[in-house]
Amino acid sequence: MSQGNTSETEFDLIEVDPSALLPPRSRLAPLKPLGLGTPYRESLSSFLQRLADQHGLSPKVLARELVLPRLGINRREQASQADRLWRTSFFNGMGKVPQKWVKILEELTSVKRLDLLTLLPLQSKVGMPGISSPTRRWCPICLHEGAEEGIPYGQLLWEIGIVTACPKHHIKLVNSCDCDPAKAHSSLKSKHLPQLCGLCGNSLALRPGIPVEAASEAELHRATLVAELLGSNLFEPNGCTSHGAGIVPFLQVAVLIVGDECAARTARILGVSKGTLSGWLNYHHLPSLAHAVSIAEVFKVPIAKILVGEGSGDFSSLRPKELQRISHRRRLRRNCSKDELERKLQEILNAEIPVSGREAARITGNSNRGHYLSFPELSRAIAKRSLDQQHKDAQKRREEGLLLIRDTAMQLANEGFIPTRKRLEERIKGVSTFFLSNERDECRRICVEVREEILFPKRSSC
Amino acid sequence: MNTPSSKSSPLPITREQALALSVPDKLAFFQGIRLNHPRVNQLLKGLEIMALPGSGTDIALLIGPTGVGKSTLVDGLRARIYQSYQQELGEDPSFIPVVVTEAPSSGERGFAWRMFYLRLGEALYEPLMDKKQETALRDGRVVVRHVASGTTVTALRVAIEKVLRARKTSLVIIDEAVHLLRNLNGNTLANHMDALKSLANICGVTLAMVGSYDLLQVLDLSGQVARRSAIVHFQRYLTGVPEDELAFRKTLQMLQRQMPVEGMSDLARYSLNLQEACVGCIGILKDTLSRALGMALLDGGRWSEGCLEKALLAPHQTRSILDETLQGEARMRSKNFGSGSFQASAKEFKEAECMSRGAA
């Protein structure tokens, strides 16, 4: 029998099911977000509409069947929420809704960094109220250009409340299709895409019937500032998003330098109340994006730099109107030569006890502003050292106060009285009522500890 | 991530371990055995090249007699493609290089395109196939065509086109493609093939249609279809050809080694008889051995030659398969399909010219 050309290696068992060689696949086919890396990036609602269209679904069905079950929303609520959530003004904002939707859409499509299609990178940097536009708006020319390139889409810029113009085409954003409500489709027949009117199905790109009006200078300037913010590092995949010290350091330097350590003056310059500025500086609340834009307009600094705490080095080149008035009233005084001033400032910086910028000005006989204009680095270092010392002193006073509270509580307990805040107030002479009410939680904790330690000790088991 | 129709890979148990299983599990173990043999290895190489983008093939016909092992070949092709794209599959969770679906035979008149697209969508992990929307342009306005059944064939077709492009699929394998040809009249087959060819063109995929020799009529439809098509002929192992007889015998021995039953004599002495009885098709051989195994297990695990004889197909069944196979092979020879030789092409050209001159 002939052996033939077959070899043993041509006969082998197939041991693996081919399906096992295919790793788990994403539920939805991916869709590339548009405009990333530019100020004209796509919004999350536009991405959702295009994603639904890619899969031949309506956004409502996609939301109801694939997204809402993952949000833990029950079946009864799904029907009403499915068509509501993605149309809301906060969908592209900074809250929990866009956070959750971004996470779920990233899981479904395996597309990363969908948070860059929302205002989530501005979280913990600006306040939420009023950040999103309550109505749908668009630039007809941008949509027209997008249609010519093949893929029209809705921009995140249009979703921001204070933006009312297109910085590219210098026209006002449009918010009405001007269609006849009587001719509107039923919701079952409506097609939802960024370039279509959801009521009548007409294109929203440039055509007769869509009003186009030129934007004012102020509107354009605001829109340009916000567009720069969207094109900045804050909205880059590898840029700083959660890092950066926030707007407060910028404001602190503004108070020191521009307001000459006077918060009221700085508040006047910024056009806000002293209470508002104080709230910002003490981290009670964040400025809104509209305020951040105003600050950027006043000081002519990019918003992105303000929001990460940078951009405070250029005050010397600024001439906001308020500053001009101050510089007329308070002229730059220099009682000594520049070298001598530098030497004196260096001595103040190296002194054992830190002093504030105002105190340094008193020592040298010049103004604080003069110090900053001549030697900005030294001036900043002196101010920072003083601030750090103030913080340390505040911390030390707090610790001393708490120690005093503890001693007094123990004294009360040893005398047989249950220590309470009222009794502490009556007994303590050296600590103010203000301190006691601010440290209410600590007081309570100390009282409970002392109570358990001295009055009601736990019996140890033998 | 979701795998709506995921199969877990079978636990790799050996024959010795399978001996300890219950009767149904033993049968399932043997049913799950897949074997590479020389024909499969030869064809896999050619098919893999055809599946590459830019290969110049829109439609590949994988043709062979019933029970020869076409579905096993398809499994092997899938495994090979997945292995060669392992890195890309890991990096891109949306990528599906190859998809396999079965052409449905729903029993209704004509081909069930709706069911075909639904199955294809499921194989592509496309969700909510029953809710796809069709849009239309009316008076310059875009509207959704609302239907009571939830979706239309057009909507399904558009969804399939989009998902094939989005998932970067390069090969769509349609098993049991002969179902496309049933109950056709007039130009219906041409219309069906146009629909498939258009799908291949628009999405940039190669369509591999798997079925019996009846699929050859597809190539007679038009020059365009013939130009962009290729045939892969999965031949049976022929008796009288020493290499084929040796390969069949070795395959039989490999299968016997996997049968979870004790006391079997060497079946190699029945190799020629089995090759004739199974028309040279490994699939029919495996089915025969499965039936024999079942009979032996039901008889208390006692193997006898009688089990094998009883498991063979009835003579009229074998005859029917053989006739069909011989006819198909004859058509393949007469049309010189797959010969790829200059002689064959020249002969065909001269014949066609003579016929047209004669007609003129």
XYZ file of N, CA, C and O in Angstrom, chain A residues 1-30 53-58 61-62 64-66 70 107-110 183-185 188-193 196 199-203, chain B residues 1-4 7-10 33-38 41 72 75-76 78-79 82-83 86 89-90 92-97 125-128 131-133 135 138-144 146 159 162-163 166-167 242-243 246-247 249-251 254 258:
488
model
N 0.852 -1.195 0.000
C 0.000 0.000 0.000
C 0.881 1.236 0.000
O 1.833 1.329 0.757
N 0.554 2.123 -0.860
C 1.384 3.330 -0.919
C 1.120 4.174 0.315
O 0.010 4.209 0.845
N 2.175 4.843 0.713
C 2.052 5.667 1.923
C 1.328 6.981 1.643
O 0.719 7.573 2.515
N 1.437 7.439 0.375
C 0.798 8.729 0.091
C 1.592 9.886 0.683
O 2.659 9.695 1.281
N 1.045 11.060 0.488
C 1.756 12.262 0.959
C 1.183 12.814 2.242
O 1.548 13.888 2.679
N 0.209 12.108 2.808
C -0.396 12.666 4.031
C 0.519 12.418 5.210
O 1.174 11.403 5.318
N 0.553 13.359 6.092
C 1.362 13.198 7.298
C 0.440 13.273 8.502
O -0.694 13.749 8.410
N 0.966 12.831 9.642
C 0.134 12.810 10.845
C -0.306 14.207 11.253
O -1.343 14.383 11.859
N 0.536 15.220 10.923
C 0.200 16.572 11.360
C -1.015 17.113 10.646
O -1.602 18.109 11.078
N -1.419 16.536 9.515
C -2.604 17.018 8.819
C -3.880 16.511 9.454
O -4.973 16.875 9.043
N -3.762 15.626 10.438
C -4.933 15.115 11.129
C -4.830 15.536 12.583
O -3.970 15.036 13.306
N -5.611 16.473 12.968
C -5.605 16.815 14.387
C -6.992 17.277 14.776
O -7.784 17.710 13.959
N -7.213 17.154 16.078
C -8.510 17.549 16.601
C -8.591 19.069 16.674
O -7.614 19.740 17.003
N -9.761 19.592 16.374
C -10.002 21.013 16.602
C -10.573 21.108 18.008
O -11.696 20.664 18.260
N -9.756 21.643 18.937
C -10.162 21.564 20.350
C -10.881 22.803 20.835
O -11.403 22.831 21.928
N -10.848 23.835 20.056
C -11.424 25.083 20.562
C -12.636 25.470 19.733
O -12.585 25.473 18.514
N -13.716 25.771 20.399
C -14.892 26.311 19.732
C -14.515 27.684 19.179
O -14.006 28.524 19.922
N -14.722 27.953 17.881
C -14.315 29.252 17.323
C -14.916 30.426 18.095
O -14.288 31.473 18.217
N -16.131 30.260 18.605
C -16.748 31.369 19.344
C -15.930 31.735 20.573
O -15.953 32.875 21.013
N -15.193 30.769 21.118
C -14.399 31.056 22.314
C -13.196 31.926 21.987
O -12.612 32.538 22.876
N -12.803 31.967 20.707
C -11.641 32.784 20.333
C -12.029 34.239 20.142
O -11.164 35.103 19.996
N -13.341 34.504 20.128
C -13.786 35.882 19.946
C -14.030 36.486 21.323
O -14.935 36.065 22.025
N -13.213 37.476 21.719
C -13.436 38.098 23.036
C -14.799 38.791 23.067
O -15.375 39.049 22.017
N -15.297 39.122 24.258
C -16.601 39.794 24.330
C -16.599 41.060 23.477
O -15.638 41.833 23.490
N -17.655 41.258 22.736
C -17.751 42.395 21.824
C -18.624 43.487 22.427
O -19.481 43.215 23.279
N -18.409 44.699 21.976
C -19.223 45.803 22.473
C -20.651 45.658 21.967
O -20.883 45.133 20.879
N -21.573 46.159 22.787
C -22.990 46.005 22.450
C -23.378 46.818 21.232
O -24.195 46.414 20.425
N -22.826 48.021 21.150
C -23.115 48.900 20.030
C -21.846 49.122 19.224
O -20.751 49.162 19.782
N -22.033 49.283 17.914
C -20.885 49.614 17.068
C -20.405 51.013 17.438
O -21.214 51.870 17.798
N -19.101 51.252 17.371
C -18.599 52.547 17.849
C -18.930 53.667 16.874
O -19.188 53.446 15.703
N -29.126 56.882 15.224
C -29.367 56.812 13.785
C -28.476 55.761 13.139
O -28.898 55.044 12.230
N -27.249 55.635 13.628
C -26.348 54.625 13.056
C -26.914 53.229 13.239
O -26.696 52.341 12.425
N -27.629 53.053 14.317
C -28.210 51.732 14.583
C -29.666 51.639 14.160
O -30.359 50.697 14.531
N -30.130 52.633 13.406
C -31.497 52.574 12.883
C -32.558 52.683 13.965
O -33.660 52.157 13.805
N -32.213 53.327 15.075
C -33.163 53.438 16.176
C -33.458 54.906 16.446
O -32.726 55.790 15.996
N -34.503 55.155 17.216
C -34.718 56.509 17.696
C -33.970 56.648 19.026
O -33.762 55.646 19.720
N -35.881 54.965 21.894
C -35.817 53.505 22.004
C -34.450 53.079 22.522
O -34.340 52.196 23.372
N -33.404 53.717 22.027
C -32.059 53.372 22.494
C -31.939 53.624 23.985
O -31.395 52.812 24.734
N -34.425 53.848 26.197
C -35.337 53.007 26.980
C -34.830 51.573 27.087
O -34.930 50.944 28.130
N -34.296 51.038 25.997
C -33.942 49.619 25.982
C -32.529 49.342 26.464
O -32.249 48.269 27.013
N -31.616 50.279 26.238
C -30.214 49.971 26.527
C -29.617 50.782 27.665
O -28.728 50.310 28.358
N -29.755 50.146 32.725
C -28.457 50.179 33.407
C -28.384 51.272 34.461
O -27.506 51.260 35.313
N -19.422 52.251 28.013
C -19.474 50.777 28.119
C -20.118 50.157 26.892
O -19.677 49.140 26.391
N -21.188 50.787 26.409
C -21.924 50.194 25.285
C -21.138 50.265 23.986
O -21.208 49.368 23.161
N -20.424 51.377 23.778
C -19.772 51.591 22.487
C -18.278 51.354 22.526
O -17.656 51.283 21.476
N -17.698 51.249 23.729
C -16.250 51.173 23.933
C -15.523 52.374 23.356
O -14.353 52.286 23.002
N -48.541 71.506 11.283
C -48.000 70.517 10.347
C -46.977 69.602 11.010
O -46.271 68.873 10.337
N -46.875 69.698 12.318
C -45.875 68.873 13.017
C -46.252 67.406 12.931
O -47.427 67.033 12.932
N -45.199 66.541 12.861
C -45.440 65.098 12.843
C -45.860 64.629 14.219
O -45.595 65.277 15.216
N -44.232 59.552 16.775
C -43.794 58.270 16.206
C -43.082 58.465 14.882
O -42.275 57.634 14.478
N -43.426 59.566 14.197
C -42.845 59.772 12.865
C -41.685 60.754 12.890
O -41.092 61.025 11.856
N -41.371 61.303 14.054
C -40.311 62.318 14.108
C -38.958 61.657 14.031
O -38.702 60.651 14.702
N -38.100 62.254 13.251
C -36.728 61.774 13.134
C -35.842 62.733 13.914
O -35.892 63.943 13.682
N -35.044 62.195 14.811
C -34.231 63.056 15.666
C -32.781 62.993 15.241
O -32.104 61.981 15.443
N -32.354 64.081 14.639
C -30.952 64.237 14.266
C -30.579 65.689 14.538
O -31.456 66.558 14.530
N -31.942 68.258 12.008
C -33.348 68.238 11.628
C -34.213 68.810 12.736
O -33.915 68.655 13.925
N -39.915 68.531 15.022
C -41.369 68.653 14.822
C -41.747 68.410 13.371
O -42.626 67.613 13.067
N -41.079 69.157 12.460
C -41.530 69.107 11.072
C -40.620 68.277 10.177
O -40.987 67.968 9.052
N -39.433 67.923 10.640
C -38.534 67.111 9.824
C -37.734 67.913 8.816
O -36.970 67.347 8.032
N -37.898 69.231 8.812
C -37.131 70.047 7.877
C -35.699 70.191 8.341
O -35.399 70.083 9.529
N -34.823 70.508 7.360
C -33.425 70.717 7.729
C -33.277 72.056 8.458
O -33.954 73.029 8.130
N -19.624 44.639 28.500
C -19.901 44.315 27.092
C -20.805 43.104 27.043
O -20.766 42.254 27.935
N -21.558 42.965 25.959
C -22.575 41.938 25.907
C -22.284 40.924 24.832
O -21.832 41.249 23.759
N -22.550 39.675 25.070
C -22.419 38.642 24.041
C -23.746 37.914 23.996
O -23.952 36.945 24.735
N -24.656 38.388 23.149
C -26.011 37.842 23.221
C -26.085 36.362 22.910
O -26.919 35.656 23.424
N -21.201 31.343 23.192
C -21.077 29.930 23.552
C -19.821 29.810 24.371
O -18.786 30.316 24.000
N -19.896 29.119 25.450
C -18.665 28.900 26.191
C -17.910 27.787 25.514
O -18.498 26.886 24.929
N -16.602 27.857 25.543
C -15.840 26.839 24.845
C -15.997 25.536 25.591
O -16.086 25.506 26.821
N -16.065 24.421 24.872
C -16.285 23.136 25.548
C -15.065 22.806 26.396
O -13.944 23.135 26.041
N -16.794 16.475 18.528
C -15.445 16.293 17.980
C -15.376 16.916 16.592
O -16.243 16.680 15.751
N -14.350 17.717 16.379
C -14.091 18.284 15.059
C -12.688 17.876 14.653
O -11.767 17.938 15.468
N -12.548 17.527 13.384
C -11.266 16.978 12.944
C -10.763 17.750 11.733
O -11.517 18.012 10.791
N -9.492 18.090 11.791
C -8.837 18.628 10.590
C -8.305 17.462 9.776
O -7.635 16.583 10.319
N -8.616 17.439 8.498
C -8.031 16.415 7.636
C -7.530 17.103 6.370
O -7.789 18.292 6.175
N -6.814 16.419 5.514
C -6.093 17.088 4.415
C -6.962 17.988 3.552
O -6.560 19.084 3.190
N -7.550 21.270 5.384
C -6.352 22.107 5.451
C -6.062 22.768 4.112
O -5.676 23.928 4.045
N -18.042 22.268 9.053
C -16.803 22.129 9.845
C -15.716 23.005 9.247
O -14.941 23.641 9.968
N -16.280 26.485 10.354
C -15.808 26.672 11.740
C -14.303 26.846 11.776
O -13.767 27.690 12.505
N -13.619 26.008 10.996
C -12.155 26.095 10.966
C -11.689 27.428 10.408
O -10.736 28.031 10.907
N -13.347 30.246 10.520
C -13.621 31.267 11.540
C -12.530 31.275 12.604
O -12.016 32.326 12.999
N -12.170 30.076 13.070
C -11.148 29.985 14.121
C -9.835 30.569 13.615
O -9.149 31.309 14.323
N -10.051 34.396 13.478
C -9.991 34.980 14.818
C -8.570 34.922 15.366
O -8.097 35.869 15.990
N -7.895 33.807 15.125
C -6.528 33.693 15.637
C -5.607 34.704 14.972
O -4.761 35.308 15.616
N -6.067 38.261 16.501
C -6.182 38.319 17.967
C -5.813 39.693 18.533
O -6.499 40.209 19.417
N -8.527 42.225 17.732
C -9.739 41.947 18.504
C -9.594 42.415 19.938
O -10.549 42.883 20.545
N -8.377 42.314 20.462
C -8.158 42.776 21.831
C -8.184 44.294 21.928
O -8.684 44.856 22.892
N -9.687 46.490 19.769
C -10.945 47.124 19.348
C -12.104 46.201 19.684
O -12.344 45.222 18.979
N -12.852 46.487 20.753
C -13.937 45.573 21.155
C -15.125 45.586 20.211
O -16.061 44.827 20.397
N -15.107 46.449 19.192
C -16.246 46.457 18.276
C -15.963 45.652 17.004
O -16.853 45.368 16.231
N -14.719 45.250 16.820
C -14.289 44.631 15.563
C -14.807 43.199 15.457
O -14.635 42.394 16.371
N -15.456 42.887 14.326
C -15.878 41.505 14.061
C -15.444 41.186 12.642
O -16.100 41.599 11.678
N -14.359 40.453 12.440
C -13.835 40.263 11.089
C -14.673 39.325 10.220
O -14.710 39.473 9.012
N -24.135 40.974 16.732
C -24.390 41.547 18.054
C -25.149 42.862 17.974
O -25.048 43.713 18.854
N -25.912 43.043 16.917
C -26.665 44.272 16.749
C -27.936 44.184 17.594
O -28.718 43.249 17.437
N -28.158 45.141 18.494
C -29.323 45.027 19.373
C -30.588 45.547 18.714
O -30.547 46.315 17.740
N -31.704 45.142 19.243
C -33.013 45.704 18.888
C -33.274 45.666 17.388
O -33.708 46.641 16.776
N -36.674 46.728 16.069
C -37.142 48.102 16.256
C -36.444 49.082 15.308
O -36.427 50.278 15.543
N -35.888 48.567 14.243
C -35.170 49.459 13.328
C -36.156 50.332 12.570
O -37.222 49.880 12.143
N -35.759 51.601 12.387
C -36.638 52.562 11.734
C -36.249 52.739 10.280
O -35.061 52.745 9.944
N -36.462 55.594 7.309
C -36.785 57.000 7.104
C -37.050 57.243 5.632
O -36.523 56.560 4.759
N -40.323 63.167 2.473
C -41.627 63.545 1.917
C -41.712 65.059 1.899
O -41.624 65.705 2.952
N -41.938 65.614 0.729
C -42.027 67.085 0.574
C -40.790 67.761 1.168
O -40.903 68.807 1.804
N -39.648 67.162 0.979
C -38.421 67.766 1.487
C -38.213 67.593 2.979
O -37.271 68.144 3.538
N -39.089 66.842 3.635
C -38.949 66.658 5.077
C -38.657 65.189 5.364
O -39.187 64.305 4.699
N -37.843 64.979 6.375
C -37.471 63.607 6.742
C -38.490 63.079 7.743
O -38.744 63.722 8.767
N -39.082 61.950 7.410
C -40.061 61.355 8.331
C -39.686 59.898 8.561
O -38.992 59.279 7.746
N -40.172 59.372 9.650
C -39.976 57.958 9.958
C -41.213 57.218 9.491
O -42.340 57.636 9.756
N -43.655 54.692 10.009
C -44.094 53.903 11.158
C -44.920 52.726 10.682
O -45.874 52.894 9.920
N -29.804 48.959 8.322
C -29.115 48.725 9.601
C -27.960 47.743 9.417
O -26.871 47.925 9.983
N -25.010 49.421 7.748
C -24.280 50.301 8.667
C -23.442 49.491 9.646
O -22.292 49.839 9.929
N -24.002 48.436 10.167
C -23.256 47.703 11.194
C -22.086 46.939 10.567
O -21.028 46.798 11.187
N -19.478 49.535 10.295
C -18.981 49.988 11.609
C -18.141 48.908 12.281
O -17.176 49.215 12.982
N -18.513 47.646 12.108
C -17.769 46.552 12.750
C -16.575 46.096 11.910
O -15.872 45.174 12.296
N -5.479 6.466 -4.477
C -4.760 5.982 -3.276
C -4.624 7.044 -2.180
O -4.818 6.735 -1.003
N -4.308 8.274 -2.569
C -4.143 9.297 -1.530
C -5.443 9.526 -0.770
O -5.457 9.678 0.446
N -6.177 6.633 1.568
C -5.325 6.699 2.772
C -5.825 7.770 3.723
O -5.921 7.549 4.944
N -6.152 8.930 3.170
C -6.638 10.029 4.022
C -7.924 9.634 4.719
O -8.117 9.905 5.917
N -8.914 6.638 5.456
C -8.636 5.624 6.480
C -8.073 6.274 7.736
O -8.473 5.961 8.854
N -7.172 7.203 7.553
C -6.566 7.856 8.717
C -7.597 8.684 9.478
O -7.595 8.719 10.711
N -8.490 9.298 8.735
C -9.545 10.072 9.394
C -10.435 9.139 10.200
O -10.811 9.448 11.345
N -8.624 8.224 13.334
C -8.646 9.337 14.301
C -9.994 9.421 14.997
O -10.086 9.617 16.205
N -11.453 8.548 19.263
C -12.212 9.464 20.115
C -13.530 8.879 20.580
O -14.231 9.501 21.368
